[in-house]
Amino acid sequence: MAACGHTGLKRAMAKKRTGPRKAPTLKKILRPLAGDSHRRASVDIHRYLRDLILSNALPPETILSQVEVADCLKISRTPVREALRMLMEEGLVKAEPNYRCRVLGFDPRELEALYVSRIANEGIAATVTVQSMTDADVETLAELLRQLRKDEKQHNLRRWLKNHRAFHQMLFCRANPLLQKRMTVDNQRSERYVYNAAQAGLTEIFRRAAIEHEELYQACKRRQPATVVALLTDHLTAAAIDIMAEFAPDWEPTTLRNAARLMRSGAAHLDDA
């Protein structure tokens, strides 16, 4: 895939943060959602808070009190409690005493663990998925690629993340349903680090990703699981290492590199099985 169209993403990416910011009060950030707020579902609240966290409108160390969030959004505490639980599952917040949660910041340990899990699980799942892909599956991948290009041109990072997640989910859509659920959660949890990369101006990650997504699509189209596993391993490893180099330059991702080597070695012998 050509590297054009990335100026849009560049514009969507904020400049690097120059230092810690004082956490603003929730009343200055949260606003009642449009529509009937009293009937607002927890999934809507989760999406709203998630977007604020990913965009750093709710920066790390911000305390989210169930009572205060409910008061700001003009809703009951029940859907807020469920929304915060969903955010905890994604690794975006951590439970605190007195019905509160704290927004988490960058953690190289979690990032490495997430990508080790993704490399192993998504690589194994791809061996099952790619060889049984239908023509409709391949066309879905092609359409997602078209959407990703469109998102880049329109510098719509939120929609890019959504379509990016869907693209990766297609690579394990024939795997064990329980494993699919686990991989979907890992995909969601890793998105905040991708968003961090965007805000830091790491445009090379996105330029390279566009090329690598095209290569993955072509390998899927040819039904080459070994090639997909190798490409996917390199794709995930490079993204994680680039993000770590920016935010945790002293962290040596030994486990990540070992996981990548093992998957590449396994992929090289897939065609012999």
Short mmCIF file of C-alpha atoms in Angstrom, two decimals:
data_model
loop_
_atom_site.label_atom_id
_atom_site.label_comp_id
_atom_site.label_asym_id
_atom_site.label_seq_id
_atom_site.Cartn_x
_atom_site.Cartn_y
_atom_site.Cartn_z
CA MET A 1 0.00 0.00 0.00
CA ALA A 2 1.33 3.42 -0.86
CA ALA A 3 2.41 5.66 1.97
CA CYS A 4 0.31 8.59 0.74
CA GLY A 5 -2.57 9.99 2.75
CA HIS A 6 -0.68 10.03 6.02
CA THR A 7 -0.53 13.79 6.29
CA GLY A 8 -4.06 13.56 7.60
CA LEU A 9 -3.01 11.32 10.44
CA LYS A 10 -0.08 13.60 11.12
CA ARG A 11 -2.44 16.50 11.60
CA ALA A 12 -4.54 14.41 13.96
CA MET A 13 -1.54 13.65 16.10
CA ALA A 14 -0.85 16.11 18.89
CA LYS A 15 2.60 17.31 19.82
CA LYS A 16 4.58 15.50 22.48
CA ARG A 17 3.61 16.27 26.02
CA THR A 18 6.15 18.58 27.63
CA GLY A 19 5.47 17.55 31.22
CA PRO A 20 2.86 16.37 33.70
CA ARG A 21 -0.38 18.29 33.76
CA LYS A 22 -2.50 19.04 36.78
CA ALA A 23 -5.58 16.86 36.65
CA PRO A 24 -8.64 19.00 35.89
CA THR A 25 -11.84 18.59 37.86
CA LEU A 26 -14.43 16.29 36.37
CA LYS A 27 -17.02 19.08 36.27
CA LYS A 28 -14.82 20.92 33.78
CA ILE A 29 -14.61 17.88 31.50
CA LEU A 30 -17.75 15.76 31.75
CA ARG A 31 -21.00 16.91 30.22
CA PRO A 32 -24.44 15.25 30.16
CA LEU A 33 -24.79 13.13 27.03
CA ALA A 34 -27.28 14.11 24.37
CA GLY A 35 -30.70 12.48 24.51
CA ASP A 36 -32.47 11.01 27.50
CA SER A 37 -29.62 10.92 30.00
CA HIS A 38 -31.70 9.11 32.61
CA ARG A 39 -32.08 6.16 30.24
CA ARG A 40 -28.52 6.24 29.03
CA ALA A 41 -27.02 2.75 28.73
CA SER A 42 -23.73 1.83 30.35
CA VAL A 43 -22.25 1.09 26.91
CA ASP A 44 -22.75 4.73 25.89
CA ILE A 45 -21.14 5.98 29.10
CA HIS A 46 -18.26 3.56 28.61
CA ARG A 47 -17.68 4.79 25.05
CA TYR A 48 -17.82 8.42 26.19
CA LEU A 49 -15.36 7.95 29.07
CA ARG A 50 -13.11 5.73 26.95
CA ASP A 51 -12.77 8.38 24.27
CA LEU A 52 -11.90 10.98 26.90
CA ILE A 53 -9.23 8.72 28.42
CA LEU A 54 -7.69 7.76 25.07
CA SER A 55 -7.54 11.41 24.00
CA ASN A 56 -6.01 12.36 27.38
CA ALA A 57 -8.90 14.70 28.11
CA LEU A 58 -9.03 12.54 31.24
CA PRO A 59 -5.26 12.29 31.85
CA PRO A 60 -3.44 9.63 33.91
CA GLU A 61 -4.01 9.78 37.68
CA THR A 62 -7.46 11.37 37.26
CA ILE A 63 -9.83 9.99 39.90
CA LEU A 64 -13.23 8.89 38.66
CA SER A 65 -15.72 8.75 41.49
CA GLN A 66 -18.94 6.91 40.73
CA VAL A 67 -20.89 9.60 42.55
CA GLU A 68 -19.16 12.52 40.84
CA VAL A 69 -19.33 10.98 37.35
CA ALA A 70 -23.02 10.23 37.79
CA ASP A 71 -23.62 13.77 39.01
CA CYS A 72 -21.76 15.34 36.07
CA LEU A 73 -23.57 13.17 33.52
CA LYS A 74 -26.94 13.58 35.26
CA ILE A 75 -27.54 9.85 35.46
CA SER A 76 -27.81 7.17 38.13
CA ARG A 77 -24.78 5.39 39.56
CA THR A 78 -25.74 1.95 38.22
CA PRO A 79 -24.73 2.46 34.56
CA VAL A 80 -21.66 4.41 35.70
CA ARG A 81 -20.55 1.48 37.84
CA GLU A 82 -20.92 -0.90 34.87
CA ALA A 83 -19.08 1.51 32.54
CA LEU A 84 -16.16 1.76 34.97
CA ARG A 85 -16.05 -2.03 35.23
CA MET A 86 -15.74 -2.20 31.43
CA LEU A 87 -12.91 0.33 31.54
CA MET A 88 -11.13 -1.77 34.16
CA GLU A 89 -11.35 -4.82 31.88
CA GLU A 90 -9.62 -2.79 29.17
CA GLY A 91 -6.84 -1.75 31.54
CA LEU A 92 -7.71 1.93 31.28
CA VAL A 93 -8.56 2.44 34.96
CA LYS A 94 -7.79 0.78 38.27
CA ALA A 95 -10.18 0.34 41.18
CA GLU A 96 -9.62 2.55 44.21
CA PRO A 97 -11.35 2.63 47.64
CA ASN A 98 -14.67 4.38 48.16
CA TYR A 99 -16.24 3.48 44.79
CA ARG A 100 -13.57 5.27 42.78
CA CYS A 101 -11.25 4.45 39.89
CA ARG A 102 -7.94 5.98 38.84
CA VAL A 103 -6.99 6.54 35.19
CA LEU A 104 -3.82 4.58 34.44
CA GLY A 105 -0.81 5.96 32.61
CA PHE A 106 1.86 4.38 30.44
CA ASP A 107 3.19 1.09 31.83
CA PRO A 108 5.91 -0.68 29.78
CA ARG A 109 5.29 -3.90 31.72
CA GLU A 110 1.67 -4.00 30.65
CA LEU A 111 2.50 -2.99 27.10
CA GLU A 112 5.03 -5.79 26.79
CA ALA A 113 2.65 -8.34 28.34
CA LEU A 114 -0.15 -7.25 26.01
CA TYR A 115 1.93 -7.57 22.87
CA VAL A 116 3.48 -10.88 23.92
CA SER A 117 -0.05 -12.18 24.39
CA ARG A 118 -1.16 -10.75 21.05
CA ILE A 119 1.84 -12.13 19.16
CA ALA A 120 1.27 -15.63 20.52
CA ASN A 121 -2.52 -15.80 20.48
CA GLU A 122 -3.16 -13.94 17.25
CA GLY A 123 -0.39 -15.83 15.48
CA ILE A 124 -1.76 -19.22 16.55
CA ALA A 125 -5.31 -18.17 15.70
CA ALA A 126 -4.23 -16.95 12.27
CA THR A 127 -2.99 -20.43 11.34
CA VAL A 128 -6.53 -21.70 11.80
CA THR A 129 -8.30 -18.70 10.34
CA VAL A 130 -6.37 -17.93 7.17
CA GLN A 131 -6.53 -21.40 5.66
CA SER A 132 -10.32 -21.49 6.10
CA MET A 133 -11.08 -17.91 5.02
CA THR A 134 -13.93 -17.51 2.56
CA ASP A 135 -13.99 -15.13 -0.38
CA ALA A 136 -16.39 -13.00 1.68
CA ASP A 137 -13.83 -12.82 4.50
CA VAL A 138 -11.15 -11.64 2.10
CA GLU A 139 -13.49 -9.01 0.68
CA THR A 140 -14.22 -7.81 4.21
CA LEU A 141 -10.48 -7.35 4.74
CA ALA A 142 -10.26 -5.43 1.47
CA GLU A 143 -13.11 -3.15 2.50
CA LEU A 144 -11.50 -2.50 5.89
CA LEU A 145 -8.27 -1.54 4.10
CA ARG A 146 -10.24 0.92 1.99
CA GLN A 147 -11.82 2.36 5.12
CA LEU A 148 -8.43 2.69 6.84
CA ARG A 149 -7.10 4.65 3.85
CA LYS A 150 -10.16 6.88 4.00
CA ASP A 151 -9.73 7.42 7.74
CA GLU A 152 -6.11 8.44 7.17
CA LYS A 153 -7.03 10.98 4.51
CA GLN A 154 -9.76 12.45 6.73
CA HIS A 155 -7.44 12.33 9.79
CA ASN A 156 -10.15 10.53 11.76
CA LEU A 157 -8.08 8.71 14.35
CA ARG A 158 -11.06 7.44 16.34
CA ARG A 159 -12.57 5.72 13.30
CA TRP A 160 -9.13 4.50 12.21
CA LEU A 161 -8.72 2.74 15.55
CA LYS A 162 -12.14 1.13 15.19
CA ASN A 163 -11.43 -0.16 11.68
CA HIS A 164 -7.91 -1.17 12.66
CA ARG A 165 -9.34 -3.32 15.45
CA ALA A 166 -11.83 -4.88 13.03
CA PHE A 167 -9.03 -5.66 10.55
CA HIS A 168 -7.06 -7.55 13.19
CA GLN A 169 -10.17 -9.35 14.41
CA MET A 170 -10.67 -10.76 10.92
CA LEU A 171 -7.28 -12.46 11.24
CA PHE A 172 -8.57 -14.60 14.11
CA CYS A 173 -12.28 -14.82 13.26
CA ARG A 174 -12.19 -18.63 12.85
CA ALA A 175 -10.43 -19.31 16.15
CA ASN A 176 -11.88 -20.75 19.35
CA PRO A 177 -14.62 -18.30 20.48
CA LEU A 178 -13.17 -18.07 23.99
CA LEU A 179 -9.77 -17.24 22.57
CA GLN A 180 -11.37 -14.69 20.26
CA LYS A 181 -12.88 -12.96 23.28
CA ARG A 182 -9.48 -12.81 24.98
CA MET A 183 -7.80 -11.43 21.87
CA THR A 184 -10.50 -8.80 21.40
CA VAL A 185 -9.88 -7.55 24.94
CA ASP A 186 -6.12 -7.42 24.30
CA ASN A 187 -6.76 -5.45 21.11
CA GLN A 188 -8.87 -2.94 23.00
CA ARG A 189 -6.37 -2.60 25.82
CA SER A 190 -3.50 -1.95 23.42
CA GLU A 191 -5.38 0.88 21.70
CA ARG A 192 -4.51 3.41 24.38
CA TYR A 193 -0.83 2.85 23.63
CA VAL A 194 -1.49 3.33 19.91
CA TYR A 195 -3.29 6.55 20.79
CA ASN A 196 -0.29 7.59 22.91
CA ALA A 197 1.89 7.00 19.85
CA ALA A 198 -0.35 9.22 17.77
CA GLN A 199 -0.22 12.01 20.32
CA ALA A 200 3.56 11.74 20.49
CA GLY A 201 3.79 12.23 16.73
CA LEU A 202 5.15 8.76 15.92
CA THR A 203 3.95 8.91 12.33
CA GLU A 204 6.40 6.23 11.19
CA ILE A 205 4.33 3.59 13.02
CA PHE A 206 1.25 4.50 11.00
CA ARG A 207 3.11 4.81 7.71
CA ARG A 208 4.60 1.36 8.22
CA ALA A 209 1.29 -0.08 9.43
CA ALA A 210 -0.41 0.87 6.17
CA ILE A 211 2.19 -1.07 4.18
CA GLU A 212 2.07 -4.04 6.55
CA HIS A 213 -1.73 -4.21 6.49
CA GLU A 214 -1.61 -4.43 2.70
CA GLU A 215 0.94 -7.25 2.93
CA LEU A 216 -1.23 -9.11 5.44
CA TYR A 217 -4.25 -8.73 3.19
CA GLN A 218 -2.38 -10.09 0.17
CA ALA A 219 -1.14 -13.10 2.15
CA CYS A 220 -4.68 -13.80 3.37
CA LYS A 221 -5.96 -13.50 -0.19
CA ARG A 222 -3.43 -16.19 -1.22
CA ARG A 223 -4.41 -18.28 1.86
CA GLN A 224 -0.83 -18.38 3.18
CA PRO A 225 -1.05 -18.85 6.97
CA ALA A 226 2.72 -19.15 7.48
CA THR A 227 3.31 -15.83 5.74
CA VAL A 228 0.51 -14.18 7.71
CA VAL A 229 1.95 -15.38 11.03
CA ALA A 230 5.41 -14.07 10.15
CA LEU A 231 4.07 -10.72 8.91
CA LEU A 232 1.75 -10.34 11.89
CA THR A 233 4.57 -11.10 14.33
CA ASP A 234 6.81 -8.46 12.76
CA HIS A 235 3.92 -5.97 12.60
CA LEU A 236 3.03 -6.25 16.29
CA THR A 237 6.64 -6.45 17.50
CA ALA A 238 7.75 -3.35 15.62
CA ALA A 239 4.80 -1.31 16.89
CA ALA A 240 5.41 -2.28 20.51
CA ILE A 241 9.16 -1.62 20.34
CA ASP A 242 8.67 1.80 18.73
CA ILE A 243 6.16 2.83 21.40
CA MET A 244 8.46 1.61 24.18
CA ALA A 245 11.41 3.45 22.70
CA GLU A 246 9.43 6.68 22.88
CA PHE A 247 7.86 6.35 26.32
CA ALA A 248 10.18 3.95 28.18
CA PRO A 249 13.61 4.13 26.48
CA ASP A 250 15.34 2.36 29.37
CA TRP A 251 13.02 -0.64 29.20
CA GLU A 252 14.49 -3.66 27.41
CA PRO A 253 11.61 -5.81 26.02
CA THR A 254 13.46 -9.12 26.28
CA THR A 255 10.29 -11.19 26.65
CA LEU A 256 8.74 -9.51 23.63
CA ARG A 257 11.79 -10.19 21.46
CA ASN A 258 11.89 -13.83 22.59
CA ALA A 259 8.20 -14.29 21.82
CA ALA A 260 8.72 -12.82 18.36
CA ARG A 261 11.65 -15.13 17.64
CA LEU A 262 9.64 -18.18 18.71
CA MET A 263 6.69 -17.23 16.50
CA ARG A 264 8.90 -16.53 13.49
CA SER A 265 10.60 -19.88 13.98
CA GLY A 266 7.26 -21.65 14.23
CA ALA A 267 5.93 -19.86 11.17
CA ALA A 268 8.94 -21.00 9.14
CA HIS A 269 7.95 -24.63 9.77
CA LEU A 270 4.19 -24.30 9.25
CA ASP A 271 4.35 -25.31 5.61
CA ASP A 272 6.19 -28.50 6.63
CA ALA A 273 3.38 -29.61 8.96
#
